[in-house]
Amino acid sequence: MAATERGGDAGPEGAARGWAPDLKRWGKPHYRAIAEALADDIRTGRLTPGTRLPTQRALAEALGLNFTTVSRGYVEAHQRGLIEGRVGQGTFVVDPGRAPRSDTTPPRVGPADFTMNLPPEPDAPALRARMQAAFAELSGDLTNLLRYQGFGGTDADKEAALRWLRGRGIEAARERLLICPGAHSALSGVLAQVARPGEAICAECITYPGIRALAAHLGLRLVGLPMDRHGVDPDAFAAACTRVAPKAIYLNPLLQNPTTATLPRARREAIVAVARRYAVSIIEDDAYAHLCPMPPPSFSELAPEITYYVAGLAKCLGAGLRLAFLIAPNARAALPLAGSLRTATVMASPIATALATRWIMDGTADAIVQFVREESAARQRIAAALLPRETYTADPHGFHVWITLPEGWTRAAFASQGRSAGLGVVGSDPFCVSGTPPEAVRLCLGGPSTRPQITHGLEVLAHALEGSPALASTYI
């Protein structure tokens, strides 16, 4: 069949290559008119379920519109339940039985959220059933779990935590271990123990925003250290030790948030040598430890006597657990830490702790990690296929991407361009310890977003990166 202006090649699994509706008839913004035209053509049978639609780029060229406008139109249609994206195949009219949604119907599915750095959420039915069964089994001990418990975890909880840490290659005495209500509280307790207001703490110059907030709250001076693609420069760390006499160095050394850098073993050993020479404690935030099959040895392995090791479960199992395992350099250092953290937080949630313990001991935690690894790798492959290679850095085991913007783009303009398509990105500002933030943004590929949503969102952003910022302007 020859392509027509309205219908095109509209049979199931056919491609409506000639679909180029007259948007003026709808009297609405172009992106909404695209959704209205799709709904009308589906209702009248010009587009049948299973029809493959033109790519966003092709439709933009056919209609003489900005790519972002067409992208918003497809997002609007997707939210109304008119179309769906299929990874590697394209965009299709939905299957029979899915009624088109009205303009006022709440969105069924929104665009990808690239802002929150969360692991992909398990969607495998068997794994979800396994996770939920463990949660349901906790009800048998619910009365006990609703009571106050001593800070730091029960013996059973500590045994599970030590088993989890052994999976990272860490062997530690139980007396050095504390179970805390999240990595944030553990880091707060450690910072308060190693430094007093006005004293210096070193960190990567581009670092986890939480450490910036905690340092400011505690009145500590955060000193940023230069980095390259492998992480912190040990020579710069040594120079800072002579210049500001830091009490500790904070490091997120594996799949670093946000730059994705991983400190190799040789550089870790060089940092350890500097820390020992100047009597500086190491605070290791090993949030992504279990995601890498063969990670470099942790600082806790290389220098246990000066390292405070924090392993949160948020990036491996789920942020809602609010649980972290803290290894102090020795039992003596663990005692005041426990007292400080007990004062600030009382205890980690017994329900969350019991769930994590059960998952670790019955193998569910390992199954979740395996899912996160495989799904993260799949999403990184999508990013590699769509994003201009010279613009971004990533690690195949992680679920975030660091984009260095091409000349002409500012992080504010790029974030605005993303928002115009319903996509959120995080500019470099909250990660920058001092100086002028680089023109860069972080994208998270995990959380509740699906692969089709990730694909669509990255297509939009990739198109922006390949074009001129002037062409993306939404101001008139």
Coordinates of C-alpha atoms in Angstrom, one line a residue, residues 159-412:
E159 CA 27.0 -12.6 61.4
A160 CA 25.0 -11.8 58.2
A161 CA 26.8 -8.5 57.8
L162 CA 30.2 -10.1 58.2
R163 CA 29.2 -12.7 55.6
W164 CA 28.2 -9.9 53.2
L165 CA 31.5 -8.1 53.8
R166 CA 33.5 -11.3 53.1
G167 CA 31.9 -11.2 49.7
R168 CA 33.9 -8.0 49.2
G169 CA 37.1 -9.7 50.6
I170 CA 36.9 -8.0 54.0
E171 CA 37.5 -10.0 57.2
A172 CA 36.9 -8.1 60.4
A173 CA 36.3 -8.9 64.0
R174 CA 32.8 -8.6 65.2
E175 CA 33.8 -5.9 67.7
R176 CA 34.7 -3.6 64.9
L177 CA 31.4 -3.8 63.2
L178 CA 28.3 -1.6 63.6
I179 CA 25.0 -1.8 61.8
C180 CA 23.8 1.7 61.1
P181 CA 20.6 3.3 59.7
G182 CA 22.1 4.1 56.3
A183 CA 25.5 5.2 55.0
H184 CA 24.7 8.9 55.6
S185 CA 24.4 8.4 59.4
A186 CA 27.5 6.2 59.4
L187 CA 29.5 8.9 57.6
S188 CA 28.1 11.6 59.9
G189 CA 29.2 9.6 63.0
V190 CA 32.7 8.9 61.5
L191 CA 33.3 12.6 60.5
A192 CA 32.2 13.8 64.0
Q193 CA 34.7 11.3 65.6
V194 CA 37.8 12.1 63.5
A195 CA 37.6 15.9 63.2
R196 CA 36.4 18.9 65.1
P197 CA 34.8 22.1 63.8
G198 CA 37.2 24.1 61.7
E199 CA 39.5 21.1 60.9
A200 CA 40.1 19.9 57.4
I201 CA 38.9 16.8 55.6
C202 CA 40.1 16.0 52.1
A203 CA 37.8 14.6 49.4
E204 CA 37.7 14.3 45.6
C205 CA 37.2 17.7 44.0
I206 CA 34.1 16.2 42.4
T207 CA 32.5 14.2 45.1
Y208 CA 29.3 12.7 46.6
P209 CA 27.0 15.7 47.6
G210 CA 26.2 14.0 50.9
I211 CA 29.7 14.5 52.2
R212 CA 29.6 18.2 51.3
A213 CA 26.3 18.6 53.3
L214 CA 27.7 16.6 56.3
A215 CA 30.9 18.6 56.4
A216 CA 29.0 21.8 56.3
H217 CA 26.7 20.7 59.1
L218 CA 29.6 19.7 61.3
G219 CA 31.6 22.8 60.6
L220 CA 34.4 21.0 58.8
R221 CA 36.6 22.4 56.1
L222 CA 36.3 20.2 53.0
V223 CA 39.4 20.4 50.8
G224 CA 38.9 19.1 47.2
L225 CA 41.8 17.1 45.6
P226 CA 42.5 17.1 41.8
M227 CA 41.3 14.0 39.9
D228 CA 41.9 12.3 36.6
R229 CA 40.1 9.3 35.0
H230 CA 41.5 7.0 37.7
G231 CA 40.4 9.2 40.7
V232 CA 42.4 11.2 43.2
D233 CA 46.0 12.2 42.6
P234 CA 48.2 10.8 45.5
D235 CA 50.7 13.6 45.0
A236 CA 48.0 16.2 45.4
F237 CA 46.9 14.4 48.6
A238 CA 50.4 14.6 49.9
A239 CA 50.7 18.3 49.1
A240 CA 47.4 18.9 50.9
C241 CA 48.6 17.0 54.0
T242 CA 51.5 19.5 54.3
R243 CA 49.3 22.5 53.5
V244 CA 46.1 22.0 55.6
A245 CA 46.9 19.0 57.9
P246 CA 43.7 17.1 57.2
K247 CA 42.3 14.7 59.8
A248 CA 40.9 12.3 57.2
I249 CA 40.4 11.8 53.5
Y250 CA 36.9 10.8 52.2
L251 CA 36.9 8.5 49.1
N252 CA 34.2 6.9 47.1
P253 CA 36.8 4.8 45.2
L254 CA 34.7 2.3 43.2
L255 CA 32.4 3.5 40.4
Q256 CA 32.7 6.9 42.0
N257 CA 29.6 9.1 42.2
P258 CA 29.4 11.0 39.9
T259 CA 32.4 10.5 37.7
T260 CA 32.3 6.7 37.6
A261 CA 36.1 6.6 38.2
T262 CA 37.6 3.6 40.0
L263 CA 40.9 3.9 41.9
P264 CA 43.3 1.1 40.7
R265 CA 45.2 -0.9 43.3
A266 CA 48.5 1.0 42.7
R267 CA 46.9 4.3 43.3
R268 CA 45.2 3.0 46.4
E269 CA 48.5 1.8 47.8
A270 CA 50.0 5.2 47.1
I271 CA 47.2 6.9 49.0
V272 CA 47.6 4.5 51.9
A273 CA 51.4 5.4 52.0
V274 CA 50.6 9.1 52.2
A275 CA 47.8 8.6 54.8
R276 CA 50.2 6.6 57.0
R277 CA 53.0 9.1 56.7
Y278 CA 50.8 12.0 57.8
A279 CA 48.6 10.1 60.2
V280 CA 45.4 10.7 58.2
S281 CA 42.4 8.5 58.6
I282 CA 40.8 7.1 55.5
I283 CA 37.0 7.1 55.2
E284 CA 36.0 4.6 52.5
D285 CA 32.5 4.9 51.1
D286 CA 32.2 1.6 49.2
A287 CA 28.6 2.0 48.1
Y288 CA 29.0 0.0 44.9
A289 CA 31.3 -2.7 46.2
H290 CA 29.2 -5.7 45.2
L291 CA 28.4 -4.6 41.7
C292 CA 31.9 -5.2 40.3
P293 CA 32.8 -8.9 39.9
M294 CA 36.6 -8.3 40.5
P295 CA 37.0 -5.0 42.3
P296 CA 40.4 -3.7 43.5
P297 CA 41.1 -4.5 47.1
S298 CA 39.4 -2.1 49.5
F299 CA 41.3 0.4 51.7
S300 CA 39.9 -1.7 54.6
E301 CA 42.0 -4.6 53.3
L302 CA 45.1 -2.5 52.5
A303 CA 45.2 -0.4 55.6
P304 CA 42.6 -1.7 58.2
E305 CA 44.3 0.2 61.1
I306 CA 43.5 3.6 59.6
T307 CA 40.3 3.0 57.6
Y308 CA 36.7 3.6 58.5
Y309 CA 34.9 1.4 56.0
V310 CA 31.2 2.1 55.1
A311 CA 29.2 -0.4 53.0
G312 CA 25.7 0.9 52.4
L313 CA 23.0 -1.4 50.9
A314 CA 21.2 1.4 49.0
K315 CA 23.1 1.0 45.7
C316 CA 23.2 -2.8 45.7
L317 CA 19.8 -3.9 47.2
G318 CA 17.6 -0.8 47.6
A319 CA 17.7 2.7 49.1
G320 CA 14.5 2.0 51.2
L321 CA 16.4 -0.4 53.5
R322 CA 18.4 2.6 55.0
L323 CA 21.1 0.2 56.2
A324 CA 24.9 0.3 56.2
F325 CA 27.7 -1.8 57.7
L326 CA 30.5 0.2 59.3
I327 CA 33.9 -1.3 60.1
A328 CA 36.0 0.8 62.5
P329 CA 39.8 0.6 62.5
N330 CA 39.7 -1.2 65.9
A331 CA 37.3 -2.1 68.7
R332 CA 38.4 0.9 70.7
A333 CA 37.3 3.3 67.9
A334 CA 34.0 1.4 67.5
L335 CA 32.9 2.2 71.1
P336 CA 32.6 6.0 70.9
L337 CA 31.2 5.6 67.4
A338 CA 28.4 3.4 68.7
G339 CA 27.7 5.9 71.5
S340 CA 27.6 8.9 69.1
L341 CA 25.4 7.1 66.6
R342 CA 23.0 5.8 69.3
T343 CA 22.6 9.4 70.5
A344 CA 21.8 10.6 67.0
T345 CA 19.7 7.7 65.6
V346 CA 18.8 5.4 68.5
M347 CA 19.2 2.3 66.3
A348 CA 18.8 1.0 62.8
S349 CA 15.3 -0.2 62.0
P350 CA 14.9 -3.8 63.3
I351 CA 12.5 -4.6 60.5
A352 CA 14.9 -3.4 57.8
T353 CA 17.8 -5.1 59.5
A354 CA 15.9 -8.4 59.8
L355 CA 15.0 -8.3 56.2
A356 CA 18.5 -7.6 55.1
T357 CA 19.8 -10.4 57.3
R358 CA 17.3 -12.9 55.9
W359 CA 18.1 -11.9 52.3
I360 CA 21.8 -12.2 52.9
M361 CA 21.6 -15.6 54.6
D362 CA 19.2 -17.2 52.2
G363 CA 20.9 -16.0 49.0
T364 CA 18.2 -13.5 47.9
A365 CA 20.7 -10.6 48.3
D366 CA 23.1 -12.2 45.9
A367 CA 20.2 -12.8 43.4
I368 CA 19.3 -9.1 43.6
V369 CA 22.9 -8.1 43.1
Q370 CA 23.1 -10.4 40.0
F371 CA 20.0 -8.8 38.6
V372 CA 21.3 -5.3 39.2
R373 CA 24.6 -6.2 37.5
E374 CA 23.0 -7.7 34.4
E375 CA 20.4 -5.0 34.1
S376 CA 23.0 -2.2 34.6
A377 CA 25.2 -3.8 31.9
A378 CA 22.2 -3.9 29.5
R379 CA 21.4 -0.2 30.1
Q380 CA 25.1 0.7 29.7
R381 CA 25.0 -1.0 26.3
I382 CA 22.0 1.2 25.4
A383 CA 23.9 4.3 26.5
A384 CA 27.0 3.2 24.5
A385 CA 24.9 2.8 21.4
L386 CA 23.2 6.2 21.7
L387 CA 25.4 8.7 23.3
P388 CA 28.3 10.3 21.4
R389 CA 31.3 8.4 22.8
E390 CA 33.5 11.4 23.2
T391 CA 31.0 13.1 25.6
Y392 CA 30.7 10.7 28.4
T393 CA 32.4 8.3 30.8
A394 CA 30.9 5.2 32.3
D395 CA 31.7 1.8 33.8
P396 CA 29.9 -1.3 32.5
H397 CA 29.1 -2.4 36.0
G398 CA 27.6 0.9 37.2
F399 CA 24.2 2.5 36.6
H400 CA 25.2 6.1 36.2
V401 CA 26.9 8.1 33.4
W402 CA 29.0 11.3 33.6
I403 CA 28.6 13.6 30.6
T404 CA 31.1 16.3 29.8
L405 CA 29.2 18.7 27.6
P406 CA 30.4 19.7 24.2
E407 CA 31.6 23.3 23.6
G408 CA 28.7 25.7 23.6
W409 CA 26.6 23.8 26.0
T410 CA 26.3 24.9 29.7
R411 CA 25.0 22.6 32.3
A412 CA 22.0 24.9 33.0

